Coordinates of C-alpha atoms in Angstrom, one line a residue:
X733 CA 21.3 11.2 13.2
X734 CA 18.1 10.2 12.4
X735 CA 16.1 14.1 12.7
X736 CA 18.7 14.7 10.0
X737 CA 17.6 11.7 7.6
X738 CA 13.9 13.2 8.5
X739 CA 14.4 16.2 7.8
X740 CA 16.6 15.3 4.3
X741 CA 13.4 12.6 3.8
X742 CA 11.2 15.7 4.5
X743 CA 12.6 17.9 2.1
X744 CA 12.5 15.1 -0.7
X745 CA 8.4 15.5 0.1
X746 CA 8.0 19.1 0.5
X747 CA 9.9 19.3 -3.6
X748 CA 7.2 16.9 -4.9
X749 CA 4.4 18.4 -3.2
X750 CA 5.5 21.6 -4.7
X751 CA 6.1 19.8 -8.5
X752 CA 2.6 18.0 -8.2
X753 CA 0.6 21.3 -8.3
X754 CA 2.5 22.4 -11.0
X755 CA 2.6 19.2 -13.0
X756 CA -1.2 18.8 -12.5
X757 CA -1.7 21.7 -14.3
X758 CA -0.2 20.1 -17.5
X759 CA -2.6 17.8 -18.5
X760 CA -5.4 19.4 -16.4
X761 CA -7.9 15.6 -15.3
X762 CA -10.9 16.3 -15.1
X763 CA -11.4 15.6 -11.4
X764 CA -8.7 17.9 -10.2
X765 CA -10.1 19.6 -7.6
X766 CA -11.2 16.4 -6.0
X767 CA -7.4 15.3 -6.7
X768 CA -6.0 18.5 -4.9
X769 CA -8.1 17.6 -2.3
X770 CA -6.9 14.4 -1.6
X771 CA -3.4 15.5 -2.1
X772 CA -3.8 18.1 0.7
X773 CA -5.7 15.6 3.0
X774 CA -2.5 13.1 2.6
X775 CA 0.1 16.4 2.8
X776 CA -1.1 17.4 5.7
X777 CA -0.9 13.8 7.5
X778 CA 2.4 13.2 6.5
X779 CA 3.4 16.0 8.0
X780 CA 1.7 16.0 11.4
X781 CA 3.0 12.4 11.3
X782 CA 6.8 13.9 10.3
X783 CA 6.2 16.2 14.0
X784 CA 5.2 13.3 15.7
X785 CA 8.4 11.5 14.4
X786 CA 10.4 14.4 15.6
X787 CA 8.6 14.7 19.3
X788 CA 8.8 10.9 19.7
X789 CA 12.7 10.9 19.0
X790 CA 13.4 13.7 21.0
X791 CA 11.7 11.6 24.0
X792 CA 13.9 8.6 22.3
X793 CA 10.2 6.5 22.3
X794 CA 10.0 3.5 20.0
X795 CA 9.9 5.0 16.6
X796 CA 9.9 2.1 14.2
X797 CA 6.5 1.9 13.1
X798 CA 5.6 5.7 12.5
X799 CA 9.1 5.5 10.6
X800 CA 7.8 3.5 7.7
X801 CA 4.2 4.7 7.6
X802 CA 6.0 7.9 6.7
X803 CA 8.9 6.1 4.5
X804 CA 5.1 5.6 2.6
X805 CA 4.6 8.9 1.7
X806 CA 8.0 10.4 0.8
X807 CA 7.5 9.4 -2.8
X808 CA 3.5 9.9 -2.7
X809 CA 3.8 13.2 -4.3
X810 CA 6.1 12.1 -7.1
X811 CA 4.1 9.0 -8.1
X812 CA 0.9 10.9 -8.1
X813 CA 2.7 13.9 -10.3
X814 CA 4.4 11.5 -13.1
X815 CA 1.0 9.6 -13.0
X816 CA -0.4 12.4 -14.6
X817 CA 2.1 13.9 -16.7
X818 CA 2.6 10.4 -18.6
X819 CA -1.3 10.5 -18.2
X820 CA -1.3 13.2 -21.2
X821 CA 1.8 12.2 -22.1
X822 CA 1.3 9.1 -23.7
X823 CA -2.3 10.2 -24.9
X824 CA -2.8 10.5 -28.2
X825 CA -4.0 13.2 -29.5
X826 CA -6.8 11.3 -32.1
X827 CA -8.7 10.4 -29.2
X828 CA -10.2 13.7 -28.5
X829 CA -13.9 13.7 -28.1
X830 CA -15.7 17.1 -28.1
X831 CA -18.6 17.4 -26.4
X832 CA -20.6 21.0 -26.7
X833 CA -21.8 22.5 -23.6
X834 CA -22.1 26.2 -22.0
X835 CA -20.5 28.3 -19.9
X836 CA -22.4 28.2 -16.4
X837 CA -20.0 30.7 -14.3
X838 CA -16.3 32.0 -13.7
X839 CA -14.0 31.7 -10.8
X840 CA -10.9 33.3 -10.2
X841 CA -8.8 32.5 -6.8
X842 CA -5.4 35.0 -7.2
X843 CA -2.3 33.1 -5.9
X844 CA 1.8 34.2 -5.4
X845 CA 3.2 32.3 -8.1
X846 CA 0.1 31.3 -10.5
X847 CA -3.4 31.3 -9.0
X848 CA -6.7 29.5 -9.6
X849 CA -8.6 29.8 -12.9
X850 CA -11.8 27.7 -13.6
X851 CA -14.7 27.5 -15.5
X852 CA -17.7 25.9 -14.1
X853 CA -19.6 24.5 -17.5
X854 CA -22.8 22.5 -17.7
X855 CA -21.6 18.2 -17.2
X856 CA -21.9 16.5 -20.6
X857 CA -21.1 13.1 -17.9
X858 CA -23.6 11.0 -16.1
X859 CA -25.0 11.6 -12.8
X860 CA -22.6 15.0 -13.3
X861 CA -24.0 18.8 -12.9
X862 CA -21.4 20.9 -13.8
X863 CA -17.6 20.3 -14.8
X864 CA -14.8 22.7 -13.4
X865 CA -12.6 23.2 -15.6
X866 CA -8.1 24.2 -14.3
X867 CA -8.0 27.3 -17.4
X868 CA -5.3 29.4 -18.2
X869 CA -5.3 33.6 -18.6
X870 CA -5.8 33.3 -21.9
X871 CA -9.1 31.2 -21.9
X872 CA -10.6 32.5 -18.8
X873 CA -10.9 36.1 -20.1
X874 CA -11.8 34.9 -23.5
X875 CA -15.6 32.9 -22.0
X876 CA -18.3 34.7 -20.2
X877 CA -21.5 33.2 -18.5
X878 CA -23.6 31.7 -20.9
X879 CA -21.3 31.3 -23.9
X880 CA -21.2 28.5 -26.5
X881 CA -18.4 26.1 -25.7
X882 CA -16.8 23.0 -27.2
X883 CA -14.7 20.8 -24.7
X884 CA -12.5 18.8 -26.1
X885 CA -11.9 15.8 -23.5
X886 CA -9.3 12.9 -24.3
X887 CA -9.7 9.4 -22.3
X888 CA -5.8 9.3 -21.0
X889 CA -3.3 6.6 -21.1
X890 CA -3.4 5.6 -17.9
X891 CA -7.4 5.9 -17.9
X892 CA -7.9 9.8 -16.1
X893 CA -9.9 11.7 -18.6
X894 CA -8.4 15.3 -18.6
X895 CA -8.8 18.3 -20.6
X896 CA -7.8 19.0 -24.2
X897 CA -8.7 22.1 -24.8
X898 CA -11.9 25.1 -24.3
X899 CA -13.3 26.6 -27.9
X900 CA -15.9 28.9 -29.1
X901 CA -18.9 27.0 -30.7

């Protein structure tokens, strides 16, 4: 009874870790890689902890605890994935501030389903040296190293500056 409500409980977590990639990709933040990051770090506990869950039942040892320690991060992926989208959802779009800057390098990680596209440009923030930027196919074959580029950066709704849009100078 209860490896079946873990593994139903595990497969409500495995479809939002597989819509928060996606979703993220919407309204790119700014700090997505550190985001991804963070999402992998607490992916990869919840499962480990979902094994543990499994081993301990099997043994029948006191589960209780683990049990909602986990409970907490069944809707983790969700939260974090709608934070976002109503992140650039409920933006709007005459706060964009553009802020010129240059191309420093390309980077191109080929995935499955989508892949990896950024551009690494020079960091119009404080105590920042360069900004990666989540791209499309379009814009990462349209810049090369070194090109003239205006960012256009909006503040978010919910306060996580992400990504308007890349443009020619």
């Amino acid at each position: 009874m209860f490896r079946r409500r873990l593994l139903k409980r595990t497969a409500v977590f495995l479809a939002g870790s597989l819509a928060f990639p996606y979703v993220s990709q919407i309204y790119p933040p700014l700090e997505l890689d550190w985001m991804l990051v963070f999402f992998g770090l607490a992916f990869f506990l919840a499962l480990t902890l979902a094994v543990i869950l499994d081993r301990r039942a099997r043994k029948r040892q006191e589960l209780e605890v683990l049990k909602r320690i986990y409970a907490g991060f069944i809707p983790l992926p969700w939260i974090l994935a709608a934070t976002l989208f109503l992140n650039g959802k409920l933006d709007s779009q005459k706060n964009v501030i553009y802020h010129s800057t240059t191309v420093d390098s390309r980077y191109n990680m080929r995935g499955i389903v989508r892949g990896t596209r950024r551009l690494f440009v020079h960091s119009w923030r404080e105590g920042q040296k360069i900004e990666r930027l989540a791209v499309d196919f379009d814009d990462y074959d349209r810049f090369r190293s070194g090109d003239s580029v205006v960012v256009g950066v909006e503040p978010g709704a919910l306060g996580i500056p992400w990504y308007y849009g890349v443009y020619r100078r």
